[in-house]
XYZ file of C-alpha atoms in Angstrom:
364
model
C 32.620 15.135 10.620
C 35.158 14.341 7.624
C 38.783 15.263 8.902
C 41.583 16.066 6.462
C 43.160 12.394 7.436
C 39.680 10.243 6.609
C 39.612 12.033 3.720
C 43.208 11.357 2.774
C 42.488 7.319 3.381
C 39.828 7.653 1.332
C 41.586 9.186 -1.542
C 44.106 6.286 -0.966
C 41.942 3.469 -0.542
C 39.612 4.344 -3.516
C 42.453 5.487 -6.325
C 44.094 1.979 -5.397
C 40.953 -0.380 -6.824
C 40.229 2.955 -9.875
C 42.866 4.307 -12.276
C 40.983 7.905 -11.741
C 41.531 10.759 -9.790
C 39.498 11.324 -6.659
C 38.606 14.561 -4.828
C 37.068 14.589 -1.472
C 35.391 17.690 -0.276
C 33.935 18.947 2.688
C 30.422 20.896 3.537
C 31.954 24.042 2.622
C 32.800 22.717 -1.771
C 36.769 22.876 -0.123
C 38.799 20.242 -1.388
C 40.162 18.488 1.605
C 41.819 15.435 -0.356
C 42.831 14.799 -3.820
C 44.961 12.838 -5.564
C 45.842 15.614 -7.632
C 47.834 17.264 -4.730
C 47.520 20.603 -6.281
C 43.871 21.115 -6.236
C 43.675 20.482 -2.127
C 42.359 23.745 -0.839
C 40.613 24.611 -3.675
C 36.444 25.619 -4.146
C 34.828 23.427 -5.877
C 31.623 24.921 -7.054
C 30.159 21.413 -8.532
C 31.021 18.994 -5.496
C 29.243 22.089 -3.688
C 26.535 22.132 -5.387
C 25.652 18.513 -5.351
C 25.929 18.662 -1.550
C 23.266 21.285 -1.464
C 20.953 19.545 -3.648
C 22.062 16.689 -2.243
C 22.220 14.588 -5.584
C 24.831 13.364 -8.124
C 26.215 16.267 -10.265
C 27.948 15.239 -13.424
C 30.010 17.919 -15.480
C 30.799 17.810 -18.834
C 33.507 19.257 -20.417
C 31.093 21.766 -21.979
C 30.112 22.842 -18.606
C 33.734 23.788 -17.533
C 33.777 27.128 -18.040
C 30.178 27.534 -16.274
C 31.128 26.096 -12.727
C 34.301 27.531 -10.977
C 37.383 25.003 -9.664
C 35.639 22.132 -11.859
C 37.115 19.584 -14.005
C 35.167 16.865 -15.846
C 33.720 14.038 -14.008
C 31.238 13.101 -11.289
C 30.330 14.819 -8.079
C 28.318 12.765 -5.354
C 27.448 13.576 -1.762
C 28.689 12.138 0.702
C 26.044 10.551 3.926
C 27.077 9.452 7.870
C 23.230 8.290 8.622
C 20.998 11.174 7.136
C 23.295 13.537 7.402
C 25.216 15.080 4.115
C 29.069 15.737 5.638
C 30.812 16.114 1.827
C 31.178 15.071 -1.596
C 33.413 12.769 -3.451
C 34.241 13.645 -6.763
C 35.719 11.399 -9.705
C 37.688 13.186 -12.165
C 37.206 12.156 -15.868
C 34.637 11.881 -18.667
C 30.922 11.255 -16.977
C 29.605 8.946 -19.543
C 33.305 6.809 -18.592
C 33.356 7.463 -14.826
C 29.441 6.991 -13.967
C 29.299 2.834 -14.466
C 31.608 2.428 -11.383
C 30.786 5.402 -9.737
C 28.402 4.104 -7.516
C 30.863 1.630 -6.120
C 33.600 4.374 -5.657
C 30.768 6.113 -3.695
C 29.808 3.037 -1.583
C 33.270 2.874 -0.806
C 33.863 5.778 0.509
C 30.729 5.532 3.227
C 31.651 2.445 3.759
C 35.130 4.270 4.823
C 33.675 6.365 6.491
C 31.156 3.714 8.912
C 33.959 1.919 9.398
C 36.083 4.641 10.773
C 33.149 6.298 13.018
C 32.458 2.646 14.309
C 36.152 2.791 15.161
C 35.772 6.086 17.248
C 32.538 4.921 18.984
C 34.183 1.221 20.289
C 37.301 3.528 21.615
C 34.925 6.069 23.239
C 33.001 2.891 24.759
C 36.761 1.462 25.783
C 37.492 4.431 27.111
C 34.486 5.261 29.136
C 34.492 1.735 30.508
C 38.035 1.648 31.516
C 37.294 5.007 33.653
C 34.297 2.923 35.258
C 36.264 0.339 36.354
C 38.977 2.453 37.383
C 37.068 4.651 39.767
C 35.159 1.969 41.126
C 38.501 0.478 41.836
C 39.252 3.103 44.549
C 39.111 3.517 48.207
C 34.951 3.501 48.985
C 35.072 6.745 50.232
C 36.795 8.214 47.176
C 34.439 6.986 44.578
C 32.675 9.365 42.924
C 28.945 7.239 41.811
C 27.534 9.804 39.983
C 30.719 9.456 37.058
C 30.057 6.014 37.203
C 26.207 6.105 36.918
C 26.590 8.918 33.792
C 29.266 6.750 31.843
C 27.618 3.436 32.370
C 23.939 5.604 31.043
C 26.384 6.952 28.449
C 27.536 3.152 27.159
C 24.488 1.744 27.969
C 25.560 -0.755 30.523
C 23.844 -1.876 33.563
C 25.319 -2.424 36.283
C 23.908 -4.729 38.813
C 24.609 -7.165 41.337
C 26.269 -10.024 41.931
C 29.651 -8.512 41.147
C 32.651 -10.275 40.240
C 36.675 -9.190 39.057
C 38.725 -11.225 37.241
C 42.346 -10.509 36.364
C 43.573 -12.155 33.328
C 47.920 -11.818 32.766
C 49.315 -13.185 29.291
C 52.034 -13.090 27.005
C 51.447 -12.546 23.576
C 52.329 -15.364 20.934
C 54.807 -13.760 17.959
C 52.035 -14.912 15.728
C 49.395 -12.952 17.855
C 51.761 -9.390 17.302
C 50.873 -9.089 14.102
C 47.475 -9.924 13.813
C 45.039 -8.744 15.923
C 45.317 -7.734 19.797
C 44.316 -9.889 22.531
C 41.943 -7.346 24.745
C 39.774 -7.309 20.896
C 39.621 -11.017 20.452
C 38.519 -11.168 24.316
C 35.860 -8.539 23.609
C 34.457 -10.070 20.741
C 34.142 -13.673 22.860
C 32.957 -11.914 25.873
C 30.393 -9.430 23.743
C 27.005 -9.616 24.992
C 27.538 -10.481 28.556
C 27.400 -8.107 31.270
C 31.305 -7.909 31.640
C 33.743 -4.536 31.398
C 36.786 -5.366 30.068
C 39.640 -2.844 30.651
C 43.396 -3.450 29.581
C 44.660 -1.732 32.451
C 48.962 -2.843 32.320
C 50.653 -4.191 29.307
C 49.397 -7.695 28.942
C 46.997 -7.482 31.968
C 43.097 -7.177 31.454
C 40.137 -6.446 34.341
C 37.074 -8.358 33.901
C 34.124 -7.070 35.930
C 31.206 -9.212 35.707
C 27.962 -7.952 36.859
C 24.223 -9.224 37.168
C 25.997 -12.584 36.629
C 25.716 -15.722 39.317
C 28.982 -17.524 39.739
C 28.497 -20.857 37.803
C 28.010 -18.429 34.823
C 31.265 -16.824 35.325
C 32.810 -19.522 35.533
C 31.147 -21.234 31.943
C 32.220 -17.697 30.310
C 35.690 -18.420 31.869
C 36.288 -21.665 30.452
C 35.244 -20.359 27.385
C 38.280 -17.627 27.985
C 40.569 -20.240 28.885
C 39.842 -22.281 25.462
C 40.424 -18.805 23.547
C 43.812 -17.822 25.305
C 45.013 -21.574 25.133
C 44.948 -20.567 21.236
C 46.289 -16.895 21.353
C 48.606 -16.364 23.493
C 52.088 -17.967 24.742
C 51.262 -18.373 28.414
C 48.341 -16.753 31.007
C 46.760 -17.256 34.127
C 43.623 -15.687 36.019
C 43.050 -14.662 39.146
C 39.099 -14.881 40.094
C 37.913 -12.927 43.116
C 35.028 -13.842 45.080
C 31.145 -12.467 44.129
C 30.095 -8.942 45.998
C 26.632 -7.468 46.432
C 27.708 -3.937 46.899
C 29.607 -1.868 44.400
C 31.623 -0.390 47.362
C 32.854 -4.345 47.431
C 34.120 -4.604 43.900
C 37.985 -3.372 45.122
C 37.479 -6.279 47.072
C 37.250 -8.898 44.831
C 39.561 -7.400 42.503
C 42.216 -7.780 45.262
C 41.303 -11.032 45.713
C 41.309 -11.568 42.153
C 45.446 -10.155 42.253
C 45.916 -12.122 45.407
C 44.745 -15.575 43.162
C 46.942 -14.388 40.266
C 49.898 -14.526 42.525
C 48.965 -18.237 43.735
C 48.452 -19.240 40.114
C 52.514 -20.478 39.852
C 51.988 -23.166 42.588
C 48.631 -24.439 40.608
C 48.812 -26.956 37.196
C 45.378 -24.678 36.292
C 45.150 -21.171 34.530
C 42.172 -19.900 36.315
C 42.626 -19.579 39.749
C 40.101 -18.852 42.332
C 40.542 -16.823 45.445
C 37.897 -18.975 47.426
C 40.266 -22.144 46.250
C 43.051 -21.015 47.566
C 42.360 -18.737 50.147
C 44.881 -19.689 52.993
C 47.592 -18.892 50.098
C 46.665 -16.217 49.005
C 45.558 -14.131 52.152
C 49.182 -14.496 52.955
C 49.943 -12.042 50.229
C 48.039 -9.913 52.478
C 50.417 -10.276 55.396
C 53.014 -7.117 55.104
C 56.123 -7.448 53.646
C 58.115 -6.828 56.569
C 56.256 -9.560 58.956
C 57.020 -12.273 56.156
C 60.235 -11.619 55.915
C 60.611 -11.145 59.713
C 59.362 -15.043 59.814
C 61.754 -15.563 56.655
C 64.909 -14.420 58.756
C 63.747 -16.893 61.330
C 63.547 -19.757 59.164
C 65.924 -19.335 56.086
C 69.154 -20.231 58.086
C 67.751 -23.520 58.106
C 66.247 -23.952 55.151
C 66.820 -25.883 51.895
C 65.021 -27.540 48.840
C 64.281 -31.258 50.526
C 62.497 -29.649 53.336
C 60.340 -27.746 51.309
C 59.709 -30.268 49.099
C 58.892 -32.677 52.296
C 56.761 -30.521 54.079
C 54.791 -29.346 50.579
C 53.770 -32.939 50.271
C 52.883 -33.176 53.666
C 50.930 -30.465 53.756
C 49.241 -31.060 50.735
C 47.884 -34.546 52.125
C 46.519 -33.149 55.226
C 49.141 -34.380 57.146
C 49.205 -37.859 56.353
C 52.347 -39.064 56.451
C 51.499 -42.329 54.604
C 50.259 -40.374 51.812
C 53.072 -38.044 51.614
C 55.978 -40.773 51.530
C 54.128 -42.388 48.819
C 53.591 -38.846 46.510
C 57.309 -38.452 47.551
C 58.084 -41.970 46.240
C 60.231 -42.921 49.805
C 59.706 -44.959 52.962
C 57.388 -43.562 55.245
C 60.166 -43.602 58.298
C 62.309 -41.796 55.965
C 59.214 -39.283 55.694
C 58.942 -39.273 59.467
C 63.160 -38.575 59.663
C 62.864 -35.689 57.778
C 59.822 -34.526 59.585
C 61.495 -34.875 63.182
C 64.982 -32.911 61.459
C 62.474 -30.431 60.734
C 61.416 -29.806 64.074
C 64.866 -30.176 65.369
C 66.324 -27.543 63.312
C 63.650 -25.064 62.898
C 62.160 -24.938 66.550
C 58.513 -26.158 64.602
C 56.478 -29.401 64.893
C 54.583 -29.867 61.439
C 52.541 -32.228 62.754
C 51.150 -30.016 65.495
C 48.461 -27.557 63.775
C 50.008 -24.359 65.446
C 53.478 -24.757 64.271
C 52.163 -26.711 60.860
C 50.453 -22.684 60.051
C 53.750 -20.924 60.371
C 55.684 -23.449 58.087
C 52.988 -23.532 55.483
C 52.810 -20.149 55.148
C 57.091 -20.023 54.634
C 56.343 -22.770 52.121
C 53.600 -20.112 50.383
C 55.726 -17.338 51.000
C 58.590 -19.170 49.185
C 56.184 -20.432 45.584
């Protein structure tokens, strides 16, 4: 369990608090790491010892010539849980060394914990960013019995409702040299029933299960507060709730789809049910929109849009529009009638109103 780089950080991080020289050696007595760079590779019959007996074995300098690759000093072993995976040894006179010997020791597990919890978080990352990832294929493609063996393997349940979120920032120059975004969400988010996958530089998944929407949303404001802090800019895209797992691409699509309304929108999280005219148009193919582009661009310009954005956006009401506008409502109803005269469409009739809302979408 102790590779020749832990070992080596040990070493490091231990000789830089202790003016000593430290030895770290494996199951076998080898020396794996050693601030004395000469004595890596050797047998070390003491540190060997003390891991078989699994105790503290302190050598004198009287004992030298009795124990083979030995220098003076302090030999402990070395535990990960109950297990005995080495020995670090502290070179130097025993009755000098011993007093801080223990700490040295406690050190070095604590090293080691550290490192292992490392491992097991980006085996955990890793197995949950394959979860999400084939659940994020074609229905027919998805291969449940992965899924069900990673989530056993992580330990996470996954149950209905379902829910995706897509989450896009830009880190903060303070925020590149401290610690990532994806941890800081993960450590905010810990607990719930969420996967959280960094999936494109600067782009996170979010896949909530066994939570109702109104909680999704709470643990979404509490997201909002935390990347308001952390990061430069972001937006969300929130897809709609699914029973079946089969429907999760769905709401992650949806969840994408809200993303790409979130430029029109003065709010950060945006929500596919909230703006679902909008963003199904995302859904239209490329060519069709631009088709109905063609159409429409020769005529088009920045006042129009403007005038039939506010229009739009107060049902029609004309009244209501001149005033958000800050003009006359006959000037309103000018620019209204040019529209129709130029582009072939009434926006105050429903059917034509459609086709020049979704050119104003199409254009934000």
């Amino acid at each position: 369990m102790l590779t020749k780089q832990l070992a080596e950080e040990i070493v490091a991080e231990t000789m830089l608090r202790l003016n000593r020289n430290i030895n770290i050696i494996d199951v076998d007595g080898t020396i794996m790491a050693s601030g004395d760079a000469g004595r890596v590779g050797e047998y070390h019959e003491a540190a060997a010892t003390a891991i078989k007996r699994e105790q503290t074995v302190a050598m004198q300098f009287s004992d030298l010539p009795r124990w083979r690759g030995a220098q003076a000093g302090v030999n402990m072993p070395i535990r990960y849980g109950r297990q005995v995976i080495g020995a670090i040894g502290i070179t130097g006179d025993p009755e000098e060394v011993e007093p801080f010997g223990q700490l040295v020791h406690m050190t070095a597990e604590l090293l080691i914990r550290q490192h292992y919890s490392r491992l097991q978080d980006e085996w955990r990352q890793m197995a949950g960013d394959l979860i999400v990832e084939e659940l994020l294929k074609e229905s027919d493609s998805i291969d449940f019995e992965s899924v069900d063996a990673r989530l056993e393997a992580i330990r996470h349940p996954l149950k209905p409702p379902y829910q995706m979120a897509v989450v896009r920032f830009t880190d903060s120059a303070r925020q590149r040299t401290e610690e990532s975004v994806p941890i800081k969400v993960r450590r905010l988010l810990e607990g719930s029933r969420v996967l959280i996958s960094p999936y494109r530089p600067q782009r996170l998944l979010l896949l909530f299960s066994e939570t109702a929407e109104d909680r999704v949303m709470a643990k979404l404001k509490k997201l909002k507060q935390l990347l308001l802090t952390e990061t430069e800019s972001f937006c969300v895209g929130v897809g709609s709730s699914a029973r079946l797992r089969t429907d999760i691409r769905r709401s992650y699509e949806e969840g994408e789809a809200a993303l790409s309304c979130a430029g029109s929108s003065d709010e950060p999280i945006v929500y596919f049910d909230e703006v679902e005219g909008q963003a199904l148009v995302r859904f239209i193919p490329v060519e069709r929109r631009q088709r109905l582009a063609g159409k429409l661009r020769p005529h088009w310009n920045a006042k129009m849009e403007e005038t039939l954005e506010s229009f739009f956006a107060c049902s029609l009401n004309a009244a209501e529009a001149a005033s958000r506008l800050g003009i006359h409502r006959n000037t309103l109803l000018y620019r209204l009638e040019k529209v129709k005269e130029t582009t072939g469409y009434d926006p105050a009739r429903f059917r034509d109103a459609m086709i020049l809302q979704m050119m104003v979408w199409s254009n934000g």
